[in-house]
PDB file of C-alpha atoms and ligand atoms in Angstrom:
ATOM      1  CA  MET Q   1      -0.251   0.316   0.094  1.00 63.00           C
ATOM      2  CA  GLU Q   2       1.534   2.884  -1.260  1.00 83.00           C
ATOM      3  CA  LEU Q   3       1.378   5.270   1.383  1.00 94.00           C
ATOM      4  CA  LYS Q   4       0.891   9.636   0.574  1.00 97.00           C
ATOM      5  CA  PHE Q   5       1.582  11.965   3.266  1.00 98.00           C
ATOM      6  CA  PHE Q   6       0.116  15.463   2.994  1.00 97.00           C
ATOM      7  CA  THR Q   7       0.445  18.689   6.117  1.00 97.00           C
ATOM      8  CA  ASP Q   8      -2.896  20.208   6.956  1.00 96.00           C
ATOM      9  CA  THR Q   9      -1.698  22.715   4.538  1.00 95.00           C
ATOM     10  CA  GLY Q  10      -2.308  20.262   1.324  1.00 95.00           C
ATOM     11  CA  LEU Q  11       1.000  19.884   0.542  1.00 96.00           C
ATOM     12  CA  GLU Q  12       2.502  16.555  -0.333  1.00 96.00           C
ATOM     13  CA  ILE Q  13       5.826  15.842   1.637  1.00 96.00           C
ATOM     14  CA  PRO Q  14       7.704  12.763   0.074  1.00 96.00           C
ATOM     15  CA  SER Q  15       8.300   9.756   2.627  1.00 97.00           C
ATOM     16  CA  VAL Q  16      11.153   7.717   2.965  1.00 97.00           C
ATOM     17  CA  THR Q  17      12.319   4.109   3.847  1.00 97.00           C
ATOM     18  CA  ALA Q  18      14.579   3.579   7.845  1.00 98.00           C
ATOM     19  CA  GLU Q  19      16.843   2.468   4.702  1.00 97.00           C
ATOM     20  CA  GLN Q  20      16.664   6.183   2.831  1.00 97.00           C
ATOM     21  CA  MET Q  21      16.185   7.713   6.730  1.00 98.00           C
ATOM     22  CA  ILE Q  22      19.858   6.416   7.628  1.00 97.00           C
ATOM     23  CA  GLU Q  23      21.533   7.884   4.707  1.00 98.00           C
ATOM     24  CA  VAL Q  24      19.934  11.409   5.227  1.00 97.00           C
ATOM     25  CA  ASP Q  25      21.105  10.655   9.365  1.00 97.00           C
ATOM     26  CA  ARG Q  26      24.323  10.176   6.816  1.00 98.00           C
ATOM     27  CA  VAL Q  27      24.291  13.032   4.606  1.00 98.00           C
ATOM     28  CA  ALA Q  28      23.812  15.328   7.829  1.00 98.00           C
ATOM     29  CA  THR Q  29      25.951  14.211  10.010  1.00 97.00           C
ATOM     30  CA  GLU Q  30      29.087  13.030   8.063  1.00 98.00           C
ATOM     31  CA  GLU Q  31      28.279  16.196   4.832  1.00 97.00           C
ATOM     32  CA  THR Q  32      26.455  19.017   5.233  1.00 98.00           C
ATOM     33  CA  GLY Q  33      24.653  19.594   8.911  1.00 98.00           C
ATOM     34  CA  PRO Q  34      23.501  19.818  11.432  1.00 98.00           C
ATOM     35  CA  ASN Q  35      25.494  17.249  13.268  1.00 97.00           C
ATOM     36  CA  LEU Q  36      23.382  14.388  15.689  1.00 97.00           C
ATOM     37  CA  PHE Q  37      23.765  16.020  18.877  1.00 97.00           C
ATOM     38  CA  GLN Q  38      22.194  19.654  17.556  1.00 98.00           C
ATOM     39  CA  MET Q  39      19.642  16.530  15.335  1.00 98.00           C
ATOM     40  CA  MET Q  40      18.713  14.790  18.128  1.00 98.00           C
ATOM     41  CA  GLU Q  41      18.272  18.256  20.777  1.00 98.00           C
ATOM     42  CA  ASN Q  42      15.793  20.003  17.953  1.00 98.00           C
ATOM     43  CA  ALA Q  43      14.231  16.330  18.262  1.00 98.00           C
ATOM     44  CA  GLY Q  44      14.071  15.890  22.235  1.00 98.00           C
ATOM     45  CA  ARG Q  45      12.732  19.860  22.452  1.00 98.00           C
ATOM     46  CA  ASN Q  46       9.466  19.487  19.703  1.00 98.00           C
ATOM     47  CA  LEU Q  47       8.729  15.831  21.957  1.00 98.00           C
ATOM     48  CA  ALA Q  48       8.949  18.476  24.888  1.00 98.00           C
ATOM     49  CA  LEU Q  49       6.659  20.573  22.742  1.00 98.00           C
ATOM     50  CA  GLN Q  50       4.948  18.284  22.080  1.00 98.00           C
ATOM     51  CA  ALA Q  51       4.189  16.451  25.401  1.00 98.00           C
ATOM     52  CA  ILE Q  52       3.004  20.219  27.113  1.00 98.00           C
ATOM     53  CA  SER Q  53       0.014  21.199  23.989  1.00 97.00           C
ATOM     54  CA  THR Q  54      -0.784  16.479  24.459  1.00 97.00           C
ATOM     55  CA  LEU Q  55      -1.807  17.876  28.134  1.00 97.00           C
ATOM     56  CA  ASN Q  56      -3.040  21.339  27.194  1.00 89.00           C
ATOM     57  CA  GLY Q  57      -3.376  22.725  30.006  1.00 89.00           C
ATOM     58  CA  GLN Q  58      -2.781  19.851  32.781  1.00 93.00           C
ATOM     59  CA  TRP Q  59       0.798  19.930  31.275  1.00 96.00           C
ATOM     60  CA  GLN Q  60       2.816  20.886  34.689  1.00 94.00           C
ATOM     61  CA  GLN Q  61       0.271  18.833  37.158  1.00 95.00           C
ATOM     62  CA  ALA Q  62       0.809  15.483  34.740  1.00 97.00           C
ATOM     63  CA  ASN Q  63       2.404  12.621  35.954  1.00 97.00           C
ATOM     64  CA  ILE Q  64       4.922  12.222  32.586  1.00 98.00           C
ATOM     65  CA  ILE Q  65       6.427   9.060  32.328  1.00 98.00           C
ATOM     66  CA  VAL Q  66       9.765   8.461  29.187  1.00 99.00           C
ATOM     67  CA  LEU Q  67      10.706   5.723  28.113  1.00 99.00           C
ATOM     68  CA  ALA Q  68      13.887   5.709  26.782  1.00 98.00           C
ATOM     69  CA  GLY Q  69      16.207   3.495  25.123  1.00 98.00           C
ATOM     70  CA  SER Q  70      19.788   3.485  24.748  1.00 98.00           C
ATOM     71  CA  GLY Q  71      20.486   5.360  20.877  1.00 97.00           C
ATOM     72  CA  GLY Q  72      19.396   8.279  19.414  1.00 97.00           C
ATOM     73  CA  ASN Q  73      15.664   7.353  19.400  1.00 98.00           C
ATOM     74  CA  GLY Q  74      16.735   7.370  23.471  1.00 98.00           C
ATOM     75  CA  GLY Q  75      18.635   9.822  22.967  1.00 98.00           C
ATOM     76  CA  GLY Q  76      15.795  12.383  21.830  1.00 98.00           C
ATOM     77  CA  GLY Q  77      13.061  11.427  24.710  1.00 98.00           C
ATOM     78  CA  ILE Q  78      15.673  12.245  27.153  1.00 98.00           C
ATOM     79  CA  CYS Q  79      16.086  15.142  26.328  1.00 98.00           C
ATOM     80  CA  ALA Q  80      12.499  15.926  26.133  1.00 98.00           C
ATOM     81  CA  ALA Q  81      12.520  15.304  29.864  1.00 98.00           C
ATOM     82  CA  ARG Q  82      15.385  17.238  30.461  1.00 98.00           C
ATOM     83  CA  HIS Q  83      12.838  20.293  29.448  1.00 98.00           C
ATOM     84  CA  LEU Q  84       9.901  19.450  30.577  1.00 98.00           C
ATOM     85  CA  ALA Q  85      11.894  18.930  34.001  1.00 98.00           C
ATOM     86  CA  ASN Q  86      14.036  22.323  33.547  1.00 97.00           C
ATOM     87  CA  ARG Q  87      10.051  23.543  33.135  1.00 97.00           C
ATOM     88  CA  GLY Q  88       8.970  22.050  36.629  1.00 96.00           C
ATOM     89  CA  ALA Q  89       7.066  19.643  35.017  1.00 97.00           C
ATOM     90  CA  ASN Q  90       6.961  16.227  37.011  1.00 97.00           C
ATOM     91  CA  VAL Q  91       8.628  13.894  34.916  1.00 97.00           C
ATOM     92  CA  LYS Q  92      10.270  10.537  35.551  1.00 98.00           C
ATOM     93  CA  LEU Q  93      12.517   9.168  33.244  1.00 98.00           C
ATOM     94  CA  CYS Q  94      13.626   5.217  33.010  1.00 98.00           C
ATOM     95  CA  LEU Q  95      16.456   4.173  31.141  1.00 98.00           C
ATOM     96  CA  SER Q  96      15.216   0.805  29.390  1.00 98.00           C
ATOM     97  CA  SER Q  97      19.660   0.060  29.793  1.00 95.00           C
ATOM     98  CA  VAL Q  98      21.657   2.597  31.356  1.00 93.00           C
ATOM     99  CA  GLU Q  99      25.107   0.411  30.399  1.00 93.00           C
ATOM    100  CA  ARG Q 100      24.361   0.060  26.633  1.00 94.00           C
ATOM    101  CA  LEU Q 101      23.657   3.847  26.508  1.00 96.00           C
ATOM    102  CA  LYS Q 102      25.848   5.012  23.689  1.00 95.00           C
ATOM    103  CA  GLU Q 103      27.749   8.626  23.833  1.00 95.00           C
ATOM    104  CA  VAL Q 104      24.984  10.712  22.359  1.00 96.00           C
ATOM    105  CA  PRO Q 105      21.933  10.119  24.897  1.00 97.00           C
ATOM    106  CA  ALA Q 106      24.744   9.427  27.152  1.00 97.00           C
ATOM    107  CA  TRP Q 107      25.389  13.529  27.511  1.00 97.00           C
ATOM    108  CA  GLN Q 108      21.519  13.739  26.787  1.00 98.00           C
ATOM    109  CA  ARG Q 109      21.439  12.408  30.489  1.00 98.00           C
ATOM    110  CA  ARG Q 110      23.853  13.776  31.819  1.00 98.00           C
ATOM    111  CA  ILE Q 111      22.404  16.893  31.902  1.00 98.00           C
ATOM    112  CA  PHE Q 112      18.672  15.336  33.284  1.00 98.00           C
ATOM    113  CA  GLN Q 113      20.922  14.970  35.451  1.00 98.00           C
ATOM    114  CA  ALA Q 114      21.223  18.368  36.213  1.00 98.00           C
ATOM    115  CA  THR Q 115      17.973  19.131  36.742  1.00 97.00           C
ATOM    116  CA  ASN Q 116      15.593  17.880  39.613  1.00 94.00           C
ATOM    117  CA  GLY Q 117      13.753  15.303  37.269  1.00 96.00           C
ATOM    118  CA  GLN Q 118      14.026  11.683  38.608  1.00 97.00           C
ATOM    119  CA  GLU Q 119      15.121   8.291  37.057  1.00 98.00           C
ATOM    120  CA  ILE Q 120      13.054   5.274  37.922  1.00 98.00           C
ATOM    121  CA  ALA Q 121      14.215   1.904  37.571  1.00 98.00           C
ATOM    122  CA  ILE Q 122      12.262  -0.987  35.276  1.00 98.00           C
ATOM    123  CA  GLU Q 123      12.129  -2.395  38.790  1.00 98.00           C
ATOM    124  CA  ASP Q 124      10.621   0.089  40.408  1.00 98.00           C
ATOM    125  CA  LEU Q 125       8.041   1.583  37.668  1.00 98.00           C
ATOM    126  CA  LEU Q 126       6.485  -1.758  37.194  1.00 96.00           C
ATOM    127  CA  ALA Q 127       5.611  -1.617  40.440  1.00 96.00           C
ATOM    128  CA  THR Q 128       4.238   1.437  41.478  1.00 94.00           C
ATOM    129  CA  ASP Q 129       0.679   1.806  41.452  1.00 93.00           C
ATOM    130  CA  GLU Q 130       0.939   5.897  40.697  1.00 93.00           C
ATOM    131  CA  PRO Q 131      -1.425   7.487  37.630  1.00 96.00           C
ATOM    132  CA  ILE Q 132       0.260   8.190  34.830  1.00 97.00           C
ATOM    133  CA  ASP Q 133      -1.074  10.988  32.446  1.00 98.00           C
ATOM    134  CA  LEU Q 134       1.544  10.330  29.955  1.00 98.00           C
ATOM    135  CA  ILE Q 135       3.927   7.990  28.656  1.00 98.00           C
ATOM    136  CA  LEU Q 136       7.034   9.563  25.848  1.00 99.00           C
ATOM    137  CA  ASP Q 137       7.735   6.304  23.530  1.00 99.00           C
ATOM    138  CA  ALA Q 138      11.010   6.253  23.118  1.00 99.00           C
ATOM    139  CA  LEU Q 139      12.659   3.467  23.458  1.00 98.00           C
ATOM    140  CA  ILE Q 140      13.374   2.375  19.896  1.00 98.00           C
ATOM    141  CA  GLY Q 141      13.436   3.737  16.682  1.00 98.00           C
ATOM    142  CA  TYR Q 142      14.070   3.266  12.928  1.00 98.00           C
ATOM    143  CA  SER Q 143      16.588   0.513  13.982  1.00 98.00           C
ATOM    144  CA  LEU Q 144      14.002  -1.701  15.564  1.00 97.00           C
ATOM    145  CA  ARG Q 145      16.041  -5.253  14.470  1.00 93.00           C
ATOM    146  CA  ALA Q 146      13.297  -7.773  15.466  1.00 97.00           C
ATOM    147  CA  ALA Q 147      10.633  -8.748  17.874  1.00 98.00           C
ATOM    148  CA  PRO Q 148      11.228  -7.043  20.869  1.00 98.00           C
ATOM    149  CA  ARG Q 149      12.719  -8.541  23.644  1.00 98.00           C
ATOM    150  CA  GLY Q 150      14.458  -7.793  27.120  1.00 98.00           C
ATOM    151  CA  ASN Q 151      13.586  -4.500  28.987  1.00 98.00           C
ATOM    152  CA  ALA Q 152      12.388  -2.993  25.858  1.00 98.00           C
ATOM    153  CA  LEU Q 153       9.582  -5.348  25.230  1.00 98.00           C
ATOM    154  CA  ASP Q 154       8.483  -5.163  29.719  1.00 98.00           C
ATOM    155  CA  LEU Q 155       8.464  -1.662  28.996  1.00 98.00           C
ATOM    156  CA  ILE Q 156       5.984  -1.910  25.614  1.00 98.00           C
ATOM    157  CA  GLU Q 157       3.745  -4.403  27.595  1.00 98.00           C
ATOM    158  CA  TRP Q 158       3.427  -2.009  30.790  1.00 98.00           C
ATOM    159  CA  ALA Q 159       2.660   0.911  28.749  1.00 98.00           C
ATOM    160  CA  ASN Q 160       0.004  -0.548  26.826  1.00 98.00           C
ATOM    161  CA  ARG Q 161      -1.545  -2.283  29.757  1.00 97.00           C
ATOM    162  CA  LEU Q 162      -1.964   1.152  31.526  1.00 96.00           C
ATOM    163  CA  ASP Q 163      -4.758   3.641  30.186  1.00 87.00           C
ATOM    164  CA  ALA Q 164      -1.621   6.812  29.978  1.00 95.00           C
ATOM    165  CA  SER Q 165      -1.909   8.281  27.214  1.00 98.00           C
ATOM    166  CA  ILE Q 166       1.501   7.231  24.910  1.00 98.00           C
ATOM    167  CA  LEU Q 167       3.191   9.159  22.574  1.00 99.00           C
ATOM    168  CA  SER Q 168       5.819   7.562  20.556  1.00 99.00           C
ATOM    169  CA  LEU Q 169       7.749   9.731  19.705  1.00 99.00           C
ATOM    170  CA  ASP Q 170       9.563   9.374  15.130  1.00 98.00           C
ATOM    171  CA  ILE Q 171       8.211   5.827  15.238  1.00 98.00           C
ATOM    172  CA  PRO Q 172       6.101   3.720  17.667  1.00 98.00           C
ATOM    173  CA  SER Q 173       8.782   1.101  19.757  1.00 98.00           C
ATOM    174  CA  GLY Q 174       8.664  -2.251  17.768  1.00 98.00           C
ATOM    175  CA  VAL Q 175       6.757  -0.893  14.739  1.00 98.00           C
ATOM    176  CA  ASP Q 176       8.793  -1.201  11.164  1.00 98.00           C
ATOM    177  CA  SER Q 177       9.943   1.929  10.109  1.00 98.00           C
ATOM    178  CA  THR Q 178      10.019   0.999   6.296  1.00 98.00           C
ATOM    179  CA  THR Q 179       6.691  -1.304   6.235  1.00 97.00           C
ATOM    180  CA  GLY Q 180       4.398  -0.620   9.023  1.00 97.00           C
ATOM    181  CA  ASP Q 181       4.903  -4.669  10.244  1.00 98.00           C
ATOM    182  CA  THR Q 182       5.222  -5.368  14.048  1.00 98.00           C
ATOM    183  CA  PRO Q 183       7.285  -8.729  14.779  1.00 98.00           C
ATOM    184  CA  GLY Q 184       6.371  -8.997  18.019  1.00 98.00           C
ATOM    185  CA  ALA Q 185       4.903  -6.465  21.080  1.00 98.00           C
ATOM    186  CA  PHE Q 186       4.654  -2.921  19.712  1.00 98.00           C
ATOM    187  CA  ILE Q 187       4.000   0.277  21.274  1.00 98.00           C
ATOM    188  CA  HIS Q 188      -0.012   1.530  21.042  1.00 98.00           C
ATOM    189  CA  ALA Q 189       0.708   5.503  20.956  1.00 98.00           C
ATOM    190  CA  GLN Q 190      -2.145   8.089  20.898  1.00 98.00           C
ATOM    191  CA  GLY Q 191      -0.081  10.242  18.907  1.00 98.00           C
ATOM    192  CA  THR Q 192       3.446   9.787  17.090  1.00 98.00           C
ATOM    193  CA  MET Q 193       6.077  12.553  16.120  1.00 98.00           C
ATOM    194  CA  THR Q 194       8.084  11.632  13.560  1.00 98.00           C
ATOM    195  CA  LEU Q 195      11.425  13.899  12.319  1.00 98.00           C
ATOM    196  CA  ALA Q 196      12.270  15.112   9.589  1.00 98.00           C
ATOM    197  CA  LEU Q 197      10.376  12.864   7.098  1.00 98.00           C
ATOM    198  CA  PRO Q 198       7.897  10.402   7.780  1.00 98.00           C
ATOM    199  CA  LYS Q 199       9.268   6.786   7.187  1.00 98.00           C
ATOM    200  CA  THR Q 200       6.756   4.508   4.942  1.00 97.00           C
ATOM    201  CA  GLY Q 201       5.844   2.619   7.642  1.00 97.00           C
ATOM    202  CA  LEU Q 202       4.275   4.668   9.147  1.00 98.00           C
ATOM    203  CA  LEU Q 203       0.574   2.984   9.480  1.00 97.00           C
ATOM    204  CA  PRO Q 204      -2.512   5.251  10.046  1.00 97.00           C
ATOM    205  CA  GLU Q 205      -3.616   2.251  12.537  1.00 97.00           C
ATOM    206  CA  ARG Q 206      -0.100   2.480  13.803  1.00 98.00           C
ATOM    207  CA  THR Q 207       0.818   6.062  14.634  1.00 98.00           C
ATOM    208  CA  GLY Q 208      -2.595   7.479  16.659  1.00 98.00           C
ATOM    209  CA  GLU Q 209      -2.106  11.268  15.767  1.00 98.00           C
ATOM    210  CA  LEU Q 210       1.016  12.105  12.810  1.00 98.00           C
ATOM    211  CA  THR Q 211       2.791  15.185  13.591  1.00 98.00           C
ATOM    212  CA  LEU Q 212       6.219  15.698  11.752  1.00 98.00           C
ATOM    213  CA  ALA Q 213       8.852  17.901  13.732  1.00 98.00           C
ATOM    214  CA  ASP Q 214      11.776  19.298  12.332  1.00 98.00           C
ATOM    215  CA  ILE Q 215      15.107  19.271  13.688  1.00 98.00           C
ATOM    216  CA  GLY Q 216      16.978  21.330  11.044  1.00 98.00           C
ATOM    217  CA  ILE Q 217      18.050  19.737   8.202  1.00 97.00           C
ATOM    218  CA  PRO Q 218      19.234  21.972   5.319  1.00 97.00           C
ATOM    219  CA  ALA Q 219      17.078  21.264   1.779  1.00 95.00           C
ATOM    220  CA  GLY Q 220      20.567  20.388   1.071  1.00 96.00           C
ATOM    221  CA  ALA Q 221      21.149  17.769   2.086  1.00 97.00           C
ATOM    222  CA  TYR Q 222      18.093  15.674   0.447  1.00 96.00           C
ATOM    223  CA  ALA Q 223      18.967  17.092  -2.862  1.00 96.00           C
ATOM    224  CA  TRP Q 224      22.449  14.927  -1.850  1.00 96.00           C
ATOM    225  CA  LYS Q 225      23.047  12.942  -5.105  1.00 96.00           C
ATOM    226  CA  THR Q 226      22.242   9.781  -2.594  1.00 96.00           C
ATOM    227  CA  LEU Q 227      18.829  10.720  -1.852  1.00 95.00           C
ATOM    228  CA  GLN Q 228      17.900  12.964  -4.471  1.00 91.00           C
ATOM    229  CA  LEU Q 229      14.312  13.568  -2.996  1.00 93.00           C
ATOM    230  CA  ASP Q 230      11.560  15.812  -4.264  1.00 88.00           C
ATOM    231  CA  TYR Q 231      11.502  18.244  -0.922  1.00 91.00           C
ATOM    232  CA  LEU Q 232       9.695  21.894  -0.358  1.00 92.00           C
ATOM    233  CA  PRO Q 233      10.723  22.542   3.383  1.00 93.00           C
ATOM    234  CA  PRO Q 234       7.201  22.262   5.286  1.00 96.00           C
ATOM    235  CA  PHE Q 235       7.868  23.444   8.181  1.00 97.00           C
ATOM    236  CA  GLY Q 236       6.763  27.737   7.100  1.00 96.00           C
ATOM    237  CA  ASP Q 237       6.799  29.844  10.869  1.00 98.00           C
ATOM    238  CA  ARG Q 238       5.965  26.087  12.597  1.00 98.00           C
ATOM    239  CA  TYR Q 239       8.951  23.348  13.775  1.00 98.00           C
ATOM    240  CA  ARG Q 240       6.017  20.940  14.699  1.00 98.00           C
ATOM    241  CA  ILE Q 241       3.019  20.394  11.979  1.00 98.00           C
ATOM    242  CA  PRO Q 242       0.154  17.750  11.939  1.00 98.00           C
ATOM    243  CA  LEU Q 243       0.108  15.090   8.960  1.00 98.00           C
ATOM    244  CA  THR Q 244      -1.776  12.675   7.477  1.00 98.00           C
ATOM    245  CA  ALA Q 245      -1.705   9.703   5.779  1.00 96.00           C
ATOM    246  CA  ARG Q 246      -3.469   8.617   3.126  1.00 93.00           C
ATOM    247  CA  ASP Q 247      -2.990   5.373   0.817  1.00 86.00           C
ATOM    248  CA  HIS Q 248      -3.633   6.727  -2.795  1.00 70.00           C
TER     249      HIS Q 248
HETATM  250  N1  NAX O 301      17.314  12.441  11.331  1.00 88.73           N
HETATM  251  C1  NAX O 301      16.167  11.460  12.043  1.00 88.73           C
HETATM  252  O1  NAX O 301      15.734  10.697  11.997  1.00 88.73           O
HETATM  253  C2  NAX O 301      17.675  11.569  12.854  1.00 88.73           C
HETATM  254  C3  NAX O 301      16.608  10.770  14.284  1.00 88.73           C
HETATM  255  N2  NAX O 301      17.025  10.212  15.387  1.00 88.73           N
HETATM  256  C4  NAX O 301      16.874   9.144  16.188  1.00 88.73           C
HETATM  257  O2  NAX O 301      17.799   7.944  16.195  1.00 88.73           O
HETATM  258  C5  NAX O 301      16.482   6.453  16.136  1.00 88.73           C
HETATM  259  C6  NAX O 301      17.563   6.016  14.158  1.00 88.73           C
HETATM  260  O3  NAX O 301      18.677   5.781  16.064  1.00 88.73           O
HETATM  261  P1  NAX O 301      19.858   4.321  16.535  1.00 88.73           P
HETATM  262  O4  NAX O 301      20.438   4.328  15.198  1.00 88.73           O
HETATM  263  O5  NAX O 301      20.589   4.961  17.528  1.00 88.73           O
HETATM  264  O6  NAX O 301      18.762   3.581  16.658  1.00 88.73           O
HETATM  265  P2  NAX O 301      17.360   3.505  17.716  1.00 88.73           P
HETATM  266  O7  NAX O 301      17.673   4.805  19.075  1.00 88.73           O
HETATM  267  O8  NAX O 301      16.643   3.498  16.913  1.00 88.73           O
HETATM  268  O9  NAX O 301      17.513   1.871  18.835  1.00 88.73           O
HETATM  269  C7  NAX O 301      18.307   1.217  19.306  1.00 88.73           C
HETATM  270  C8  NAX O 301      17.789   0.779  20.377  1.00 88.73           C
HETATM  271  O10 NAX O 301      16.519  -0.065  20.043  1.00 88.73           O
HETATM  272  C9  NAX O 301      17.178  -1.810  20.769  1.00 88.73           C
HETATM  273  N3  NAX O 301      16.555  -2.385  20.220  1.00 88.73           N
HETATM  274  C10 NAX O 301      16.604  -2.286  18.684  1.00 88.73           C
HETATM  275  N4  NAX O 301      15.662  -3.255  18.221  1.00 88.73           N
HETATM  276  C11 NAX O 301      15.313  -4.226  19.650  1.00 88.73           C
HETATM  277  C12 NAX O 301      14.976  -5.043  19.448  1.00 88.73           C
HETATM  278  N5  NAX O 301      13.844  -5.782  18.814  1.00 88.73           N
HETATM  279  N6  NAX O 301      14.824  -5.291  21.074  1.00 88.73           N
HETATM  280  C13 NAX O 301      14.542  -4.878  21.644  1.00 88.73           C
HETATM  281  N7  NAX O 301      15.361  -3.764  21.411  1.00 88.73           N
HETATM  282  C14 NAX O 301      16.116  -3.200  20.490  1.00 88.73           C
HETATM  283  C15 NAX O 301      18.246  -1.260  20.965  1.00 88.73           C
HETATM  284  O11 NAX O 301      18.916  -1.896  22.372  1.00 88.73           O
HETATM  285  C16 NAX O 301      18.748  -0.051  21.476  1.00 88.73           C
HETATM  286  O12 NAX O 301      18.295   0.981  22.515  1.00 88.73           O
HETATM  287  C17 NAX O 301      15.646   7.152  15.307  1.00 88.73           C
HETATM  288  O13 NAX O 301      14.766   6.225  14.947  1.00 88.73           O
HETATM  289  C18 NAX O 301      15.348   8.855  15.528  1.00 88.73           C
HETATM  290  O14 NAX O 301      14.156   9.084  16.618  1.00 88.73           O
HETATM  291  C19 NAX O 301      17.873  11.541  15.901  1.00 88.73           C
HETATM  292  O15 NAX O 301      19.135  10.667  16.183  1.00 88.73           O
HETATM  293  C20 NAX O 301      18.194  12.726  15.797  1.00 88.73           C
HETATM  294  C21 NAX O 301      17.894  12.411  14.527  1.00 88.73           C
HETATM  295  K1    K O 302      10.096   4.754  19.311  1.00 88.73           K
END
């Protein structure tokens, strides 16, 4: 099914497979910029803003849990947790794997630790019964390898059991960003904020309300000889825009 993605102003946005998005990332980090630190900061700030607008007036009273993996997706989630904690929000961060945290997410964690935001261990989170208003799903992005297992699987199943609203970063964890297939458990998202460009696997029945976030990639990166994407900057004066997917 060939999905097409449109902004609220009717502009069609090209979609990309995981492979093409990895190449966009490579062109940005190795050729044009922005680097990974800058892109992840933009991803996380946009996710914090999206969480605030999802909670509308209640965001400072809400109980927010951020589930973060050890890769780039996790880094965006940790960055959002820091921005929210910095503004007095009640946010707890749960890392699926502290020891495997990559360099850039580890830097985001270091900044988070200088806020009054709290980290919560998986076993404590799974044991808590306090009401949760919003879960940010930053466990797995486009590097999903197979059916989720281990801590990520435990956290996905835990999140799905709650009646809290779930906002996924880039792709609901456990969903294949190229095909939309779900090899195993996956996050049942009410909303998804995807980064830079929509992925071909962002099926409406998987994403919930879909938003596209700008992470500052220049048009020259999309025009790179290995990509040649037909891309018109869609954001105007906004950094997050609603997308609708249509299969015709
Ligand atoms: N231009 C972009 O699109 C950018 C993307 N970024 C984010 O970075 C993500 C890609 O980052 P990475 O390539 O580091 O990888 P991901 O963050 O997508 O996934 C790696 C994490 O998923 C876990 N994982 C993968 N398969 C699993 C399985 N079957 N069971 C349990 N855990 C599993 C790994 O252990 C690791 O924690 C993107 O999805 C996006 O969210 C950001 O870095 C900003 C730039
Ligand atoms: K995710």
